[in-house]
CSV table of N, CA and C in Angstrom, one decimal:
chain,number,residue,atom,x,y,z
N,185,UNK,N,19.1,-5.0,21.3
N,185,UNK,CA,18.7,-4.5,20.0
N,185,UNK,C,17.2,-4.3,20.0
N,186,UNK,N,16.8,-3.1,19.5
N,186,UNK,CA,15.3,-2.9,19.3
N,186,UNK,C,14.9,-3.2,17.9
N,187,UNK,N,13.7,-3.6,17.8
N,187,UNK,CA,13.1,-3.9,16.5
N,187,UNK,C,11.9,-3.1,16.2
N,188,UNK,N,11.6,-2.8,15.0
N,188,UNK,CA,10.4,-2.1,14.6
N,188,UNK,C,9.7,-2.9,13.5
N,189,UNK,N,8.4,-3.0,13.8
N,189,UNK,CA,7.5,-3.7,12.7
N,189,UNK,C,6.9,-2.5,12.0
N,190,UNK,N,7.2,-2.4,10.7
N,190,UNK,CA,6.6,-1.4,9.8
N,190,UNK,C,5.5,-2.0,9.1
N,191,UNK,N,4.3,-1.5,9.3
N,191,UNK,CA,3.1,-2.0,8.6
N,191,UNK,C,2.4,-1.0,7.8
N,192,UNK,N,2.0,-1.4,6.6
N,192,UNK,CA,1.3,-0.5,5.7
N,192,UNK,C,-0.2,-1.1,5.5
N,193,UNK,N,-1.1,-0.2,5.7
N,193,UNK,CA,-2.6,-0.6,5.5
N,193,UNK,C,-3.2,0.2,4.4
N,194,UNK,N,-3.5,-0.4,3.3
N,194,UNK,CA,-4.1,0.2,2.2
N,194,UNK,C,-5.6,-0.1,2.2
N,195,UNK,N,-6.4,1.0,2.1
N,195,UNK,CA,-7.9,0.8,2.2
N,195,UNK,C,-8.6,1.9,1.5
N,196,UNK,N,-9.7,1.5,0.8
N,196,UNK,CA,-10.6,2.4,0.2
N,196,UNK,C,-12.0,1.8,0.5
N,197,UNK,N,-13.0,2.6,0.9
N,197,UNK,CA,-14.3,2.1,1.2
N,197,UNK,C,-15.0,1.5,0.0
N,198,UNK,N,-15.8,0.5,0.3
N,198,UNK,CA,-16.6,-0.1,-0.8
N,198,UNK,C,-17.5,1.0,-1.5
N,199,UNK,N,-17.5,0.9,-2.8
N,199,UNK,CA,-18.3,1.9,-3.5
N,199,UNK,C,-17.7,3.2,-3.8
N,200,UNK,N,-16.4,3.4,-3.4
N,200,UNK,CA,-15.7,4.6,-3.7
N,200,UNK,C,-15.6,4.8,-5.2
N,201,UNK,N,-15.5,6.0,-5.6
N,201,UNK,CA,-15.4,6.4,-7.1
N,201,UNK,C,-14.1,5.8,-7.7
N,202,UNK,N,-14.2,5.3,-8.9
N,202,UNK,CA,-13.1,4.7,-9.6
N,202,UNK,C,-11.9,5.7,-9.7
N,203,UNK,N,-12.2,6.9,-9.9
N,203,UNK,CA,-11.1,7.9,-10.0
N,203,UNK,C,-10.3,8.1,-8.7
N,204,UNK,N,-11.0,7.9,-7.6
N,204,UNK,CA,-10.4,8.0,-6.3
N,204,UNK,C,-9.4,6.8,-6.1
N,205,UNK,N,-9.9,5.6,-6.5
N,205,UNK,CA,-9.1,4.4,-6.4
N,205,UNK,C,-7.8,4.6,-7.3
N,206,UNK,N,-8.0,5.0,-8.5
N,206,UNK,CA,-6.9,5.2,-9.4
N,206,UNK,C,-5.9,6.2,-8.9
N,207,UNK,N,-6.4,7.3,-8.4
N,207,UNK,CA,-5.6,8.4,-7.9
N,207,UNK,C,-4.7,7.9,-6.7
N,208,UNK,N,-5.4,7.2,-5.8
N,208,UNK,CA,-4.6,6.6,-4.6
N,208,UNK,C,-3.6,5.6,-5.1
N,209,UNK,N,-3.9,4.8,-6.0
N,209,UNK,CA,-3.0,3.8,-6.5
N,209,UNK,C,-1.8,4.5,-7.2
N,210,UNK,N,-2.0,5.5,-8.1
N,210,UNK,CA,-1.0,6.1,-8.8
N,210,UNK,C,-0.1,7.0,-7.9
N,211,UNK,N,-0.7,7.7,-6.9
N,211,UNK,CA,0.1,8.7,-6.1
N,211,UNK,C,0.6,8.1,-4.8
N,212,UNK,N,0.1,7.0,-4.4
N,212,UNK,CA,0.5,6.5,-3.1
N,212,UNK,C,0.9,5.0,-3.1
N,213,UNK,N,0.0,4.1,-3.4
N,213,UNK,CA,0.2,2.7,-3.2
N,213,UNK,C,1.4,2.2,-4.2
N,214,UNK,N,1.3,2.5,-5.4
N,214,UNK,CA,2.3,2.0,-6.4
N,214,UNK,C,3.6,2.6,-6.2
N,215,UNK,N,3.8,4.0,-6.0
N,215,UNK,CA,5.1,4.5,-5.7
N,215,UNK,C,5.8,4.0,-4.5
N,216,UNK,N,5.0,3.7,-3.5
N,216,UNK,CA,5.7,3.1,-2.3
N,216,UNK,C,6.2,1.7,-2.6
N,217,UNK,N,5.5,0.9,-3.3
N,217,UNK,CA,5.9,-0.5,-3.6
N,217,UNK,C,7.1,-0.4,-4.6
N,218,UNK,N,7.1,0.5,-5.5
N,218,UNK,CA,8.3,0.7,-6.4
N,218,UNK,C,9.6,1.0,-5.7
N,219,UNK,N,9.5,1.9,-4.7
N,219,UNK,CA,10.7,2.2,-3.9
N,219,UNK,C,11.0,1.1,-3.0
N,220,UNK,N,10.1,0.4,-2.4
N,220,UNK,CA,10.4,-0.7,-1.5
N,220,UNK,C,11.0,-1.8,-2.2
N,221,UNK,N,10.7,-2.0,-3.5
N,221,UNK,CA,11.3,-3.1,-4.3
N,221,UNK,C,12.8,-2.9,-4.4
N,222,UNK,N,13.3,-1.7,-4.4
N,222,UNK,CA,14.7,-1.3,-4.5
N,222,UNK,C,15.5,-1.6,-3.2
N,223,UNK,N,14.8,-1.9,-2.1
N,223,UNK,CA,15.4,-2.1,-0.8
N,223,UNK,C,15.0,-3.5,-0.3
N,224,UNK,N,15.5,-4.6,-0.8
N,224,UNK,CA,15.0,-5.9,-0.3
N,224,UNK,C,15.3,-6.1,1.2
N,225,UNK,N,16.2,-5.4,1.8
N,225,UNK,CA,16.5,-5.6,3.2
N,225,UNK,C,15.5,-4.9,4.1
N,226,UNK,N,14.6,-4.1,3.5
N,226,UNK,CA,13.6,-3.4,4.2
N,226,UNK,C,12.4,-4.3,4.3
N,227,UNK,N,12.1,-4.8,5.5
N,227,UNK,CA,11.0,-5.7,5.8
N,227,UNK,C,9.8,-4.9,6.3
N,228,UNK,N,8.6,-5.3,5.8
N,228,UNK,CA,7.4,-4.6,6.2
N,228,UNK,C,6.2,-5.6,6.0
N,229,UNK,N,5.2,-5.3,6.7
N,229,UNK,CA,3.9,-6.0,6.5
N,229,UNK,C,3.0,-5.1,5.6
N,230,UNK,N,2.3,-5.8,4.7
N,230,UNK,CA,1.4,-5.0,3.8
N,230,UNK,C,0.0,-5.6,3.9
N,231,UNK,N,-1.0,-4.8,4.2
N,231,UNK,CA,-2.4,-5.2,4.3
N,231,UNK,C,-3.2,-4.4,3.3
N,232,UNK,N,-3.8,-5.1,2.4
N,232,UNK,CA,-4.7,-4.5,1.3
N,232,UNK,C,-6.1,-5.0,1.5
N,233,UNK,N,-7.0,-4.1,1.7
N,233,UNK,CA,-8.4,-4.5,1.9
N,233,UNK,C,-9.1,-4.9,0.6
N,234,UNK,N,-10.1,-5.7,0.7
N,234,UNK,CA,-10.8,-6.3,-0.4
N,234,UNK,C,-11.2,-5.4,-1.6
N,235,UNK,N,-11.7,-4.2,-1.3
N,235,UNK,CA,-12.1,-3.3,-2.4
N,235,UNK,C,-10.9,-3.0,-3.4
N,236,UNK,N,-9.7,-2.9,-2.9
N,236,UNK,CA,-8.6,-2.6,-3.7
N,236,UNK,C,-8.2,-3.8,-4.6
N,237,UNK,N,-8.6,-5.0,-4.2
N,237,UNK,CA,-8.2,-6.2,-5.0
N,237,UNK,C,-9.1,-6.3,-6.2
N,238,UNK,N,-10.3,-5.6,-6.2
N,238,UNK,CA,-11.3,-5.8,-7.3
N,238,UNK,C,-10.9,-4.9,-8.5
């Protein structure tokens, strides 16, 4: 059996515009997590860089 490690890396540079962060969150980061929540058998690694936590 072959296995695949699916990894997601979310990053925005320090000092990026707030509207860019908001746009990325609304159009990319959040929709992915909403869909992934519906498939608990789908295993993946999620890495979120510091600027996105602020």
